[in-house]
Short mmCIF file of C-alpha atoms in Angstrom, two decimals:
data_model
loop_
_atom_site.label_atom_id
_atom_site.label_comp_id
_atom_site.label_asym_id
_atom_site.label_seq_id
_atom_site.Cartn_x
_atom_site.Cartn_y
_atom_site.Cartn_z
CA UNK A 1 27.67 37.70 -3.44
CA UNK A 2 26.19 33.96 -3.41
CA UNK A 3 23.12 34.86 -4.50
CA UNK A 4 20.99 37.13 -7.08
CA UNK A 5 17.23 37.86 -8.05
CA UNK A 6 15.13 39.70 -9.69
CA UNK A 7 11.53 40.35 -9.00
CA UNK A 8 8.91 42.05 -11.43
CA UNK A 9 6.33 44.01 -9.12
CA UNK A 10 3.80 45.96 -9.37
CA UNK A 11 4.94 49.18 -8.55
CA UNK A 12 8.58 49.36 -8.84
CA UNK A 13 10.47 48.09 -5.30
CA UNK A 14 7.03 47.83 -3.36
CA UNK A 15 7.92 45.48 -0.58
CA UNK A 16 4.84 45.13 0.40
CA UNK A 17 3.60 49.22 1.15
CA UNK A 18 1.70 49.29 -1.31
CA UNK A 19 -1.75 47.28 -2.53
CA UNK A 20 -0.78 44.55 -5.87
CA UNK A 21 -2.97 43.82 -8.70
CA UNK A 22 -6.42 41.91 -8.06
CA UNK A 23 -6.30 39.12 -11.52
CA UNK A 24 -8.43 37.24 -9.52
CA UNK A 25 -11.62 36.24 -12.44
CA UNK A 26 -9.82 37.45 -14.96
CA UNK A 27 -9.46 33.25 -16.15
CA UNK A 28 -5.59 33.46 -15.64
CA UNK A 29 -4.30 30.59 -14.35
CA UNK A 30 -0.26 30.42 -15.28
CA UNK A 31 2.92 32.19 -16.40
CA UNK A 32 4.84 31.62 -19.57
CA UNK A 33 7.71 32.43 -20.44
CA UNK A 34 11.01 31.27 -22.76
CA UNK A 35 14.82 30.31 -20.70
CA UNK A 36 17.85 29.16 -21.88
CA UNK A 37 21.14 29.00 -20.31
CA UNK A 38 24.13 30.49 -22.07
CA UNK A 39 26.31 26.78 -21.75
CA UNK A 40 23.56 24.96 -20.71
CA UNK A 41 24.89 24.53 -16.57
CA UNK A 42 22.99 27.38 -15.30
CA UNK A 43 20.38 26.05 -12.21
CA UNK A 44 17.81 29.18 -11.40
CA UNK A 45 14.88 29.26 -9.79
CA UNK A 46 11.31 30.60 -11.46
CA UNK A 47 8.43 31.92 -9.39
CA UNK A 48 5.80 34.29 -9.50
CA UNK A 49 4.04 35.95 -5.62
CA UNK A 50 5.69 35.41 -2.84
CA UNK A 51 6.48 38.67 -0.86
CA UNK A 52 5.20 37.75 2.83
CA UNK A 53 6.91 40.48 4.57
CA UNK A 54 4.51 40.43 7.72
CA UNK A 55 5.73 43.66 8.49
CA UNK A 56 4.63 45.43 5.34
CA UNK A 57 0.82 46.22 5.06
CA UNK A 58 0.80 44.65 2.29
CA UNK A 59 1.70 40.74 0.71
CA UNK A 60 1.45 38.52 -2.21
CA UNK A 61 -2.54 36.68 -2.06
CA UNK A 62 -0.42 33.40 -2.91
CA UNK A 63 2.93 31.90 -3.52
CA UNK A 64 3.95 29.45 -6.78
CA UNK A 65 7.42 28.01 -7.86
CA UNK A 66 8.62 25.18 -10.58
CA UNK A 67 11.26 24.84 -8.00
CA UNK A 68 15.42 25.03 -9.35
CA UNK A 69 15.58 24.31 -12.65
CA UNK A 70 18.74 23.58 -14.84
CA UNK A 71 19.11 25.49 -17.83
CA UNK A 72 19.67 23.99 -21.69
CA UNK A 73 21.75 25.64 -24.31
CA UNK A 74 18.85 25.40 -26.46
CA UNK A 75 15.18 27.92 -26.01
CA UNK A 76 12.73 25.88 -23.35
CA UNK A 77 9.06 27.26 -22.99
CA UNK A 78 8.41 27.18 -18.97
CA UNK A 79 5.00 27.37 -17.12
CA UNK A 80 3.99 28.44 -14.01
CA UNK A 81 0.47 26.59 -12.53
CA UNK A 82 -1.28 29.14 -11.29
CA UNK A 83 -4.40 27.87 -11.57
CA UNK A 84 -5.38 27.17 -8.14
CA UNK A 85 -3.74 30.54 -6.72
CA UNK A 86 -5.41 33.27 -4.54
CA UNK A 87 -4.71 36.64 -7.81
CA UNK A 88 -5.97 39.31 -5.54
CA UNK A 89 -3.29 40.77 -4.64
CA UNK A 90 -0.11 40.49 -7.28
CA UNK A 91 2.70 42.29 -5.91
CA UNK A 92 5.36 39.86 -7.37
CA UNK A 93 4.72 39.23 -10.75
CA UNK A 94 7.68 37.05 -11.77
CA UNK A 95 11.05 36.10 -10.03
CA UNK A 96 14.10 33.95 -10.36
CA UNK A 97 17.14 33.29 -8.25
CA UNK A 98 20.60 31.98 -8.67
CA UNK A 99 22.80 30.85 -5.88
CA UNK A 100 26.09 30.44 -5.92
CA UNK A 101 25.60 27.48 -3.02
CA UNK A 102 24.19 24.98 -6.09
CA UNK A 103 25.98 26.77 -9.73
CA UNK A 104 29.52 25.14 -9.82
CA UNK A 105 30.12 28.05 -12.14
CA UNK A 106 29.82 30.66 -9.69
CA UNK A 107 29.43 33.10 -12.11
CA UNK A 108 26.36 32.26 -14.90
CA UNK A 109 24.84 33.87 -17.84
CA UNK A 110 21.52 32.88 -19.13
CA UNK A 111 18.69 34.78 -20.57
CA UNK A 112 14.28 35.61 -20.95
CA UNK A 113 12.18 35.95 -23.16
CA UNK A 114 8.63 36.31 -24.07
CA UNK A 115 7.05 36.83 -20.15
CA UNK A 116 3.76 36.38 -19.70
CA UNK A 117 0.65 35.78 -17.49
CA UNK A 118 -1.83 34.30 -19.35
#
């Protein structure tokens, strides 16, 4: 396998078959979370939204990312800015993706904590 990732979805395994949650008008403007790597060499991409399969009835109304992040061994708080995002249909609330193409060690270990939509 050349990559791995996990999506935290509104309704498990919802890739667009069901609508997401409407968070518009609730004053939410960011996803915050803490992350660190086991060795400090891990590169991971973090996203919110972005589920957009045109063959499905529903899709996220936005997509946001902080791009690929080189994690350190120390805990650090990260923020995905949603201040200009259309939050009317949120299926994929949070996602991480890591690939072998941009990690020198093909096996990586990293940790996440306190993931919040604020």
